[in-house]
Coordinates of C-alpha atoms and ligand atoms in Angstrom, one line a residue:
M629 CA -6.4 50.2 37.2
A630 CA -6.5 46.5 36.5
T631 CA -9.6 44.7 37.7
T632 CA -8.8 41.8 40.0
I633 CA -10.4 38.6 39.1
D634 CA -12.6 37.3 41.9
Y635 CA -11.7 33.8 42.6
H636 CA -15.0 32.8 44.0
K637 CA -16.7 34.0 40.9
R638 CA -14.1 32.3 38.7
N639 CA -14.7 29.1 40.6
S640 CA -18.4 29.3 40.3
E641 CA -18.3 30.4 36.6
N642 CA -16.0 27.6 36.0
K643 CA -18.1 25.0 37.9
L644 CA -18.3 22.1 35.6
D645 CA -21.7 20.9 34.6
Y646 CA -20.9 17.2 34.5
N647 CA -24.3 15.9 33.6
V648 CA -23.0 12.4 33.2
P649 CA -22.8 10.2 36.3
L650 CA -19.2 9.1 37.1
T651 CA -19.0 5.3 36.2
R652 CA -16.3 3.3 34.7
E653 CA -18.6 2.4 31.9
A654 CA -19.0 6.1 30.9
F655 CA -15.4 6.1 29.9
G656 CA -15.9 3.3 27.5
H657 CA -14.7 -0.3 27.7
D658 CA -11.2 0.2 26.2
F659 CA -10.3 3.2 28.4
K660 CA -7.1 2.3 30.3
W661 CA -7.1 2.6 34.1
G662 CA -3.8 2.5 35.8
V663 CA -1.6 3.6 38.7
A664 CA 1.7 5.3 38.3
T665 CA 5.1 5.1 40.2
A666 CA 8.7 6.0 39.8
A667 CA 11.7 3.9 40.6
Y668 CA 13.6 6.3 42.9
Q669 CA 10.4 7.0 45.0
I670 CA 9.7 3.5 45.8
E671 CA 12.4 0.9 45.1
G672 CA 15.1 1.5 47.9
A673 CA 17.8 -1.1 47.7
V674 CA 20.0 1.7 46.5
N675 CA 23.3 -0.2 47.0
E676 CA 22.1 -3.7 46.0
D677 CA 23.0 -5.8 43.0
G678 CA 25.4 -3.5 41.3
R679 CA 23.3 -0.2 41.3
S680 CA 25.4 2.8 41.3
D681 CA 24.5 6.2 42.8
C682 CA 22.1 8.5 41.0
V683 CA 22.0 12.2 41.5
W684 CA 19.2 11.9 44.0
D685 CA 21.3 9.6 46.3
V686 CA 24.0 12.3 46.3
F687 CA 21.6 15.2 46.8
A688 CA 19.9 13.4 49.7
R689 CA 23.2 13.1 51.5
K690 CA 23.8 16.9 51.5
K691 CA 22.4 18.7 54.6
G692 CA 19.1 20.6 54.3
K693 CA 18.1 19.4 50.8
I694 CA 15.3 16.9 51.8
R695 CA 12.8 17.7 54.5
N696 CA 13.6 16.1 57.8
G697 CA 16.7 14.8 56.4
D698 CA 14.8 11.9 54.7
H699 CA 16.5 9.7 52.2
A700 CA 15.4 6.9 49.9
R701 CA 17.8 4.2 50.8
Q702 CA 14.8 2.0 51.7
A703 CA 11.8 4.1 50.5
C704 CA 8.9 1.5 50.1
D705 CA 11.3 -1.3 49.8
F706 CA 9.5 -2.1 46.5
Y707 CA 12.7 -3.8 45.2
H708 CA 11.9 -6.7 47.6
R709 CA 8.1 -6.3 47.8
Y710 CA 7.2 -5.8 44.3
E711 CA 5.2 -9.0 44.1
Q712 CA 2.9 -8.2 46.9
D713 CA 2.6 -4.5 45.7
L714 CA 1.6 -5.7 42.2
E715 CA -1.0 -7.9 43.8
L716 CA -2.3 -4.7 45.6
V717 CA -2.6 -3.0 42.1
K718 CA -4.7 -5.9 41.0
E719 CA -6.8 -5.8 44.2
L720 CA -7.5 -2.1 43.6
G721 CA -8.9 -2.9 40.1
F722 CA -6.1 -1.3 37.9
G723 CA -5.3 -3.1 34.7
H724 CA -2.2 -1.0 34.0
F725 CA 0.9 -0.3 36.0
R726 CA 3.4 2.5 35.1
F727 CA 6.8 2.3 36.6
S728 CA 10.2 3.8 35.7
L729 CA 13.6 2.1 35.2
S730 CA 16.6 3.1 37.2
W731 CA 19.2 4.1 34.7
S732 CA 22.0 3.5 37.3
R733 CA 20.7 0.0 38.0
I734 CA 20.9 -0.9 34.3
L735 CA 24.0 1.1 33.3
P736 CA 25.9 1.9 36.4
D737 CA 28.4 4.1 34.6
G738 CA 25.7 5.8 32.6
H739 CA 26.8 4.1 29.4
G740 CA 28.9 1.2 28.5
R741 CA 28.8 -1.7 30.9
V742 CA 25.3 -3.3 31.3
N743 CA 24.5 -4.6 34.9
Q744 CA 22.6 -7.9 34.4
P745 CA 21.1 -8.0 37.9
G746 CA 19.4 -4.6 37.2
I747 CA 18.0 -6.2 34.0
D748 CA 16.9 -9.2 35.9
F749 CA 15.0 -7.2 38.4
Y750 CA 12.9 -5.5 35.8
N751 CA 12.3 -8.7 34.0
K752 CA 10.9 -10.2 37.1
L753 CA 8.7 -7.2 37.7
I754 CA 7.4 -7.3 34.1
D755 CA 6.8 -11.0 34.3
K756 CA 4.8 -10.6 37.5
C757 CA 2.7 -7.9 36.0
I758 CA 2.0 -10.2 33.0
S759 CA 1.1 -13.2 35.3
L760 CA -1.4 -10.9 37.0
R761 CA -2.8 -9.7 33.7
I762 CA -1.5 -6.2 34.5
E763 CA -0.2 -4.3 31.5
P764 CA 3.3 -2.9 32.2
W765 CA 4.1 0.7 31.1
I766 CA 7.8 1.7 31.2
T767 CA 9.0 5.3 31.8
L768 CA 12.6 5.4 30.7
Y769 CA 13.6 8.5 32.7
H770 CA 11.9 9.7 35.9
W771 CA 14.7 12.0 37.2
D772 CA 17.3 9.6 38.5
L773 CA 20.3 10.4 36.4
P774 CA 23.3 8.3 37.1
Q775 CA 25.8 10.3 39.1
A776 CA 28.6 9.2 36.8
L777 CA 26.8 11.2 34.1
E778 CA 26.3 14.3 36.3
K779 CA 30.0 14.3 36.8
S780 CA 30.5 14.9 33.1
G781 CA 27.9 17.8 33.1
G782 CA 24.6 15.7 33.1
W783 CA 21.9 17.4 31.2
K784 CA 24.1 20.5 30.5
N785 CA 26.4 18.3 28.3
R786 CA 25.1 17.7 24.8
R787 CA 26.6 14.2 24.9
I788 CA 23.7 13.3 27.0
V789 CA 21.6 12.8 23.9
E790 CA 24.0 9.9 22.9
W791 CA 24.1 8.5 26.3
F792 CA 20.3 8.5 26.6
A793 CA 20.0 7.0 23.2
E794 CA 22.2 4.1 24.3
Y795 CA 20.3 3.7 27.4
A796 CA 17.0 3.5 25.5
S797 CA 18.2 1.0 23.2
V798 CA 19.4 -1.3 26.0
C799 CA 16.0 -1.0 27.6
A800 CA 14.1 -1.6 24.3
L801 CA 16.2 -4.6 23.6
A802 CA 15.9 -6.0 27.1
F803 CA 12.2 -5.5 27.6
G804 CA 10.5 -4.7 24.4
D805 CA 9.3 -8.3 23.8
R806 CA 6.8 -7.9 26.6
V807 CA 6.4 -4.2 27.1
H808 CA 4.1 -2.6 24.6
N809 CA 3.7 1.0 26.1
W810 CA 6.7 3.2 26.6
I811 CA 7.0 6.8 28.0
V812 CA 10.3 8.5 27.1
L813 CA 10.8 11.3 29.7
N814 CA 8.8 12.2 32.8
E815 CA 8.3 16.0 33.3
P816 CA 11.4 17.3 31.6
M817 CA 10.4 20.8 32.8
A818 CA 10.9 19.8 36.4
V819 CA 14.5 18.6 35.5
A820 CA 15.4 21.9 33.8
G821 CA 13.6 24.2 36.3
L822 CA 14.0 22.5 39.6
G823 CA 17.1 20.3 38.9
Y824 CA 19.2 22.8 37.0
T825 CA 17.8 26.3 37.7
T826 CA 16.4 26.7 41.2
G827 CA 18.4 23.8 42.6
E828 CA 15.4 22.6 44.7
H829 CA 15.8 19.1 43.1
A830 CA 18.8 17.0 42.4
P831 CA 21.4 17.5 41.1
G832 CA 20.9 20.9 42.8
N833 CA 22.5 23.1 40.2
K834 CA 21.4 26.8 40.3
G835 CA 21.5 29.4 37.7
I836 CA 19.5 30.7 34.8
H837 CA 22.6 30.1 32.5
N838 CA 21.8 26.3 32.8
F839 CA 18.1 26.5 31.8
L840 CA 18.3 26.8 28.0
P841 CA 21.0 24.2 27.4
V842 CA 19.3 21.8 29.6
V843 CA 15.9 22.4 28.1
H844 CA 17.4 21.9 24.6
H845 CA 19.2 18.6 25.5
L846 CA 16.1 17.3 27.2
A847 CA 14.0 18.2 24.1
L848 CA 16.5 16.6 21.8
S849 CA 16.5 13.5 24.1
Q850 CA 12.8 13.0 24.2
A851 CA 12.7 12.9 20.3
E852 CA 15.8 10.8 20.1
G853 CA 14.5 8.3 22.7
G854 CA 11.3 8.1 20.7
R855 CA 13.3 7.4 17.5
V856 CA 15.4 4.7 19.2
L857 CA 12.2 2.9 20.6
R858 CA 10.5 3.1 17.3
Q859 CA 13.4 1.7 15.3
I860 CA 13.8 -1.2 17.6
L861 CA 10.2 -1.7 18.5
P862 CA 8.1 -0.7 15.4
D863 CA 4.9 -1.9 17.0
A864 CA 5.3 -0.3 20.4
R865 CA 3.2 2.6 21.5
I866 CA 5.5 5.5 22.4
G867 CA 4.6 8.5 24.4
N868 CA 6.1 11.3 26.5
A869 CA 4.8 12.6 29.9
I870 CA 4.8 16.2 30.6
S871 CA 3.5 18.3 33.5
C872 CA 0.8 21.0 32.7
S873 CA -1.2 23.4 34.7
Y874 CA -3.8 25.8 33.3
V875 CA -2.6 29.2 33.8
Y876 CA -5.1 32.1 34.9
P877 CA -3.9 35.7 34.9
N878 CA -4.4 37.4 38.2
S879 CA -6.2 40.4 36.7
R880 CA -7.3 41.5 33.3
S881 CA -4.4 44.0 33.0
A882 CA -2.4 43.6 29.9
A883 CA 0.7 43.0 32.0
D884 CA -0.8 40.1 33.9
V885 CA -2.3 38.6 30.8
R886 CA 1.2 38.6 29.1
A887 CA 2.6 37.2 32.3
A888 CA 0.1 34.3 32.1
R889 CA 1.2 33.7 28.5
R890 CA 4.8 33.5 29.5
A891 CA 4.0 31.1 32.3
D892 CA 1.9 29.0 29.9
A893 CA 4.9 28.9 27.4
L894 CA 7.1 27.5 30.2
M895 CA 4.8 25.3 32.0
N896 CA 2.7 23.8 29.1
R897 CA 4.2 24.5 25.7
L898 CA 8.0 24.2 26.1
F899 CA 8.4 20.5 25.4
I900 CA 5.4 19.6 23.2
E901 CA 5.8 22.3 20.6
P902 CA 9.3 21.5 19.4
A903 CA 8.3 17.8 19.1
L904 CA 5.3 18.7 17.0
G905 CA 7.7 20.8 14.7
L906 CA 6.4 24.1 16.0
G907 CA 9.7 25.2 17.5
Y908 CA 10.2 26.6 21.1
P909 CA 7.3 29.0 22.1
K910 CA 9.3 32.2 21.6
D911 CA 6.2 34.2 20.5
A912 CA 5.0 34.2 24.2
F913 CA 8.4 34.2 25.9
P914 CA 11.1 36.0 23.8
F915 CA 13.8 34.9 26.2
L916 CA 13.6 31.5 24.6
S917 CA 15.1 32.8 21.4
N918 CA 18.5 32.6 23.1
I919 CA 18.2 28.8 22.9
K920 CA 19.6 29.3 19.3
R921 CA 23.0 29.5 20.9
F922 CA 22.7 25.8 21.7
M923 CA 21.2 24.7 18.5
R924 CA 23.2 23.0 15.8
E925 CA 22.4 22.6 12.1
G926 CA 19.6 20.1 11.8
D927 CA 18.3 20.4 15.4
R928 CA 14.9 21.8 14.3
E929 CA 14.3 18.4 12.5
R930 CA 15.9 16.4 15.3
L931 CA 13.6 18.0 17.8
K932 CA 10.5 16.5 16.0
F933 CA 9.0 13.1 16.8
D934 CA 5.5 12.0 16.2
F935 CA 4.6 10.4 19.5
D936 CA 1.7 7.9 19.6
F937 CA 0.4 9.6 22.7
W938 CA 1.1 12.5 25.1
G939 CA 0.8 11.8 28.7
L940 CA -0.5 14.9 30.7
Q941 CA 0.3 15.1 34.4
N942 CA -2.0 17.6 36.0
Y943 CA -2.4 18.4 39.7
F944 CA -3.4 22.1 40.0
S945 CA -3.9 25.2 38.2
V946 CA -2.0 28.4 38.8
V947 CA -2.6 32.1 38.9
V948 CA 0.2 34.5 38.0
Q949 CA 0.9 38.2 37.8
H950 CA 3.5 40.4 36.3
S951 CA 6.4 41.2 38.7
Y952 CA 9.3 43.6 38.3
L953 CA 11.2 41.7 40.8
A954 CA 11.7 38.5 38.8
P955 CA 14.2 39.1 36.1
V956 CA 13.9 36.8 33.1
T957 CA 10.3 35.7 33.6
W958 CA 8.9 39.0 35.1
L959 CA 6.2 37.0 36.8
K960 CA 5.2 35.6 40.1
E961 CA 2.7 33.0 41.1
V962 CA -0.1 34.0 43.5
P963 CA -0.1 31.2 45.9
A964 CA -3.4 29.3 46.2
T965 CA -3.1 29.6 50.0
L966 CA -3.5 33.4 49.7
R967 CA -6.5 33.1 47.4
N968 CA -9.1 31.5 49.5
V969 CA -9.5 28.4 47.3
P970 CA -9.4 24.7 48.4
T971 CA -5.9 23.2 48.5
T972 CA -4.2 20.0 49.1
A973 CA -1.6 19.5 51.9
L974 CA 1.1 20.9 49.7
G975 CA -0.9 24.1 49.2
W976 CA -1.8 23.1 45.5
E977 CA -5.1 24.4 44.4
I978 CA -7.7 21.8 43.9
S979 CA -9.0 22.7 40.4
P980 CA -11.0 20.2 38.4
A981 CA -11.9 23.1 36.2
G982 CA -8.2 23.6 35.5
M983 CA -7.9 19.9 34.5
Y984 CA -10.8 20.4 32.0
E985 CA -9.3 23.6 30.5
I986 CA -5.9 22.2 30.1
L987 CA -7.2 19.0 28.3
K988 CA -9.1 21.3 26.0
Q989 CA -6.0 23.4 25.4
F990 CA -3.8 20.3 24.6
G991 CA -6.7 19.0 22.4
R992 CA -6.3 22.0 20.1
Y993 CA -2.9 20.8 18.8
K994 CA -3.2 19.4 15.4
G995 CA -0.3 17.0 15.6
V996 CA -1.6 15.3 18.9
R997 CA -3.0 12.0 18.2
E998 CA -3.9 10.8 21.6
L999 CA -3.9 12.2 25.0
M1000 CA -3.9 10.4 28.4
I1001 CA -3.6 11.4 32.0
S1002 CA -0.3 9.8 33.0
E1003 CA -0.4 11.2 36.5
N1004 CA -3.1 12.9 38.7
G1005 CA -3.4 12.7 42.5
A1006 CA -3.2 14.6 45.8
A1007 CA -1.3 14.8 49.0
F1008 CA -3.4 15.0 52.2
K1009 CA -2.5 14.7 55.9
D1010 CA -3.5 11.0 56.2
K1011 CA -3.7 9.4 59.6
L1012 CA -3.8 5.6 60.3
K1013 CA -6.4 4.9 62.9
E1014 CA -7.5 1.5 64.0
G1015 CA -6.3 0.0 60.7
K1016 CA -8.1 2.5 58.5
V1017 CA -7.2 5.7 56.7
E1018 CA -10.3 7.9 56.1
D1019 CA -9.0 10.1 53.3
S1020 CA -12.3 11.7 52.1
G1021 CA -10.5 14.7 50.8
R1022 CA -8.5 12.5 48.3
R1023 CA -11.5 10.5 47.3
A1024 CA -13.5 13.7 46.4
Y1025 CA -10.4 15.1 44.6
Y1026 CA -10.3 11.9 42.4
Q1027 CA -14.1 12.1 41.8
E1028 CA -14.0 15.7 40.7
Y1029 CA -10.8 15.5 38.5
L1030 CA -12.2 12.2 36.9
S1031 CA -15.4 14.1 36.2
A1032 CA -13.5 16.8 34.5
V1033 CA -11.6 14.3 32.3
L1034 CA -14.9 12.6 31.4
K1035 CA -16.5 15.9 30.4
A1036 CA -13.6 16.8 28.1
K1037 CA -13.6 13.2 26.7
N1038 CA -17.4 13.4 26.0
E1039 CA -16.8 16.7 24.2
G1040 CA -14.7 14.7 21.6
L1041 CA -11.2 14.7 22.9
N1042 CA -9.2 11.5 22.2
I1043 CA -8.4 10.8 25.9
T1044 CA -7.6 7.1 26.2
G1045 CA -6.4 6.5 29.7
Y1046 CA -5.9 7.7 33.3
F1047 CA -3.2 6.9 35.8
A1048 CA -3.6 7.8 39.4
W1049 CA -0.6 9.1 41.2
T1050 CA 0.2 6.9 43.1
L1051 CA 0.0 3.4 44.4
L1052 CA 2.0 3.9 47.7
D1053 CA 2.9 6.8 50.0
N1054 CA 6.5 7.3 48.9
F1055 CA 9.7 9.5 48.8
E1056 CA 8.1 12.7 47.6
W1057 CA 11.4 14.2 46.4
A1058 CA 12.4 17.3 48.3
H1059 CA 9.4 16.8 50.7
G1060 CA 10.8 13.4 51.7
Y1061 CA 8.1 11.3 53.4
S1062 CA 6.1 14.3 54.7
A1063 CA 3.7 14.4 51.7
R1064 CA 1.6 11.3 51.2
F1065 CA 0.1 10.7 47.8
G1066 CA -0.7 7.0 47.9
L1067 CA -3.9 5.1 47.5
V1068 CA -2.2 2.8 50.0
F1069 CA -0.8 4.0 53.4
V1070 CA 2.8 2.9 54.1
D1071 CA 4.1 2.9 57.7
F1072 CA 7.8 3.5 56.8
K1073 CA 9.0 1.9 60.0
T1074 CA 7.4 -1.4 59.5
Q1075 CA 6.7 -1.2 55.7
E1076 CA 3.1 -2.3 56.5
R1077 CA 0.7 -1.3 53.8
T1078 CA -3.0 -0.3 54.4
V1079 CA -5.4 0.5 51.6
K1080 CA -6.9 3.9 52.2
D1081 CA -10.6 4.7 51.7
S1082 CA -9.6 6.4 48.3
G1083 CA -8.1 3.0 47.3
R1084 CA -11.3 1.2 48.4
W1085 CA -13.3 3.7 46.4
F1086 CA -11.2 2.9 43.2
A1087 CA -11.9 -0.8 43.8
R1088 CA -15.6 -0.2 44.0
F1089 CA -15.4 2.2 41.0
L1090 CA -13.3 -0.2 38.9
K1091 CA -14.4 -3.6 39.9
K1092 CA -17.7 -3.0 41.8
V1093 CA -16.3 -4.9 44.7
E1094 CA -15.7 -4.0 48.4
I1095 CA -12.2 -4.6 49.6
Ligands
BGC894 C1 6.1 13.7 39.5 C2 6.0 12.7 40.6 C3 5.7 13.4 42.0 C4 4.3 13.9 41.8 C5 3.8 14.7 43.0 C6 5.0 14.6 39.5 O1 5.5 15.8 39.2 O2 6.3 13.0 38.2 O3 7.3 12.1 40.7 O4 5.7 12.5 42.9 O5 4.3 14.9 40.7 O6 4.6 15.8 43.3

């Protein structure tokens, strides 16, 4: 019989011995400290200045897709409040601000006609960052596909590679004179898995038949986007941001260990390996061999791009076991809530050891030049009481995860930056406003902002000032 892994033991075995006190200086003077956001989650103003619908606008209008029937028509109203919000970024001590561009603000039909007011908005935002001496980081695509493109099949249609290349070139030409750091795609796995296979995210397409073509078109687009940016902006730093979670098998049985390798192929290897020229990770997950049906001559080369950096987005680790009930993957996750481990409000395991392990895992790729944490953060049930939000859980989460990053860095990994997710409580996709991830609390009725204790902690940590 398989021996079950004792999680308490695993946690204590994996207790990181940090040794070094957590200070800003310990990361080195050129380490980049930033905060990350995404257009759809904060901007609002969905019908303003010529923006067209994206897939999330349409998805949110359907019954039962978003918790409590929430929508992002106003979200954090960042479209109108970006100046004050950037001042908050400054106040918290961050020198880098990551935001994404709304494709349907810039190209309302997905391609072709450029909407100048959309360009103007991002120009003002970039200029405000620069005036505050905050370095702007652009993510080209953070899940808000123009609905016009979804009507033509969206990520299922191979023509998306051309549409995306056109969008990337419009953005590079418009903003590249002032923006040095670019991220091509945000978490393509979420698009393929949640958006086109389980249907939990927009556009809500369901079916395993969508998975492989969508993965392939995303993987081609990440490389193509990189090439377009590099051609137009030869001096820019170009990266890609992928989700990753260290995968533990539930037991030492061969079946669970193989299940963990399949989960690892899907969650961690799927998008980086084709870019590095290693192909899709079929060795661990033979189902991926079927992707050849969507490959054309020359695609193996087209999938490659030498990114300047890889952005890793890590929130939790996972435990998986073999399952006969899950055709295709033959695995299931053992939820953290059943494992007697600490979790966040979304039931995600708090696992700084997992952050450390996943960094080490990515550090082993030969073709990776530079790693950074492009997102990390946690949802907790925050309460605003007498003008304060005492979110000690989040503060501890950040301290522990940062210690794990520091340990991996001190062991020689080239980790050059860290972006907290996120500045403001915002539209957390299918969870609507029920999950709060911000360093700043937002009252969605009044749009009033209150810096949480975790935000104050960052200000002390980064600037050594009380705010
Ligand atoms: C996404 C964010 C999201 C965060 C927390 C990441 O997967 O890039 O948009 O809000 O996780 O769920």
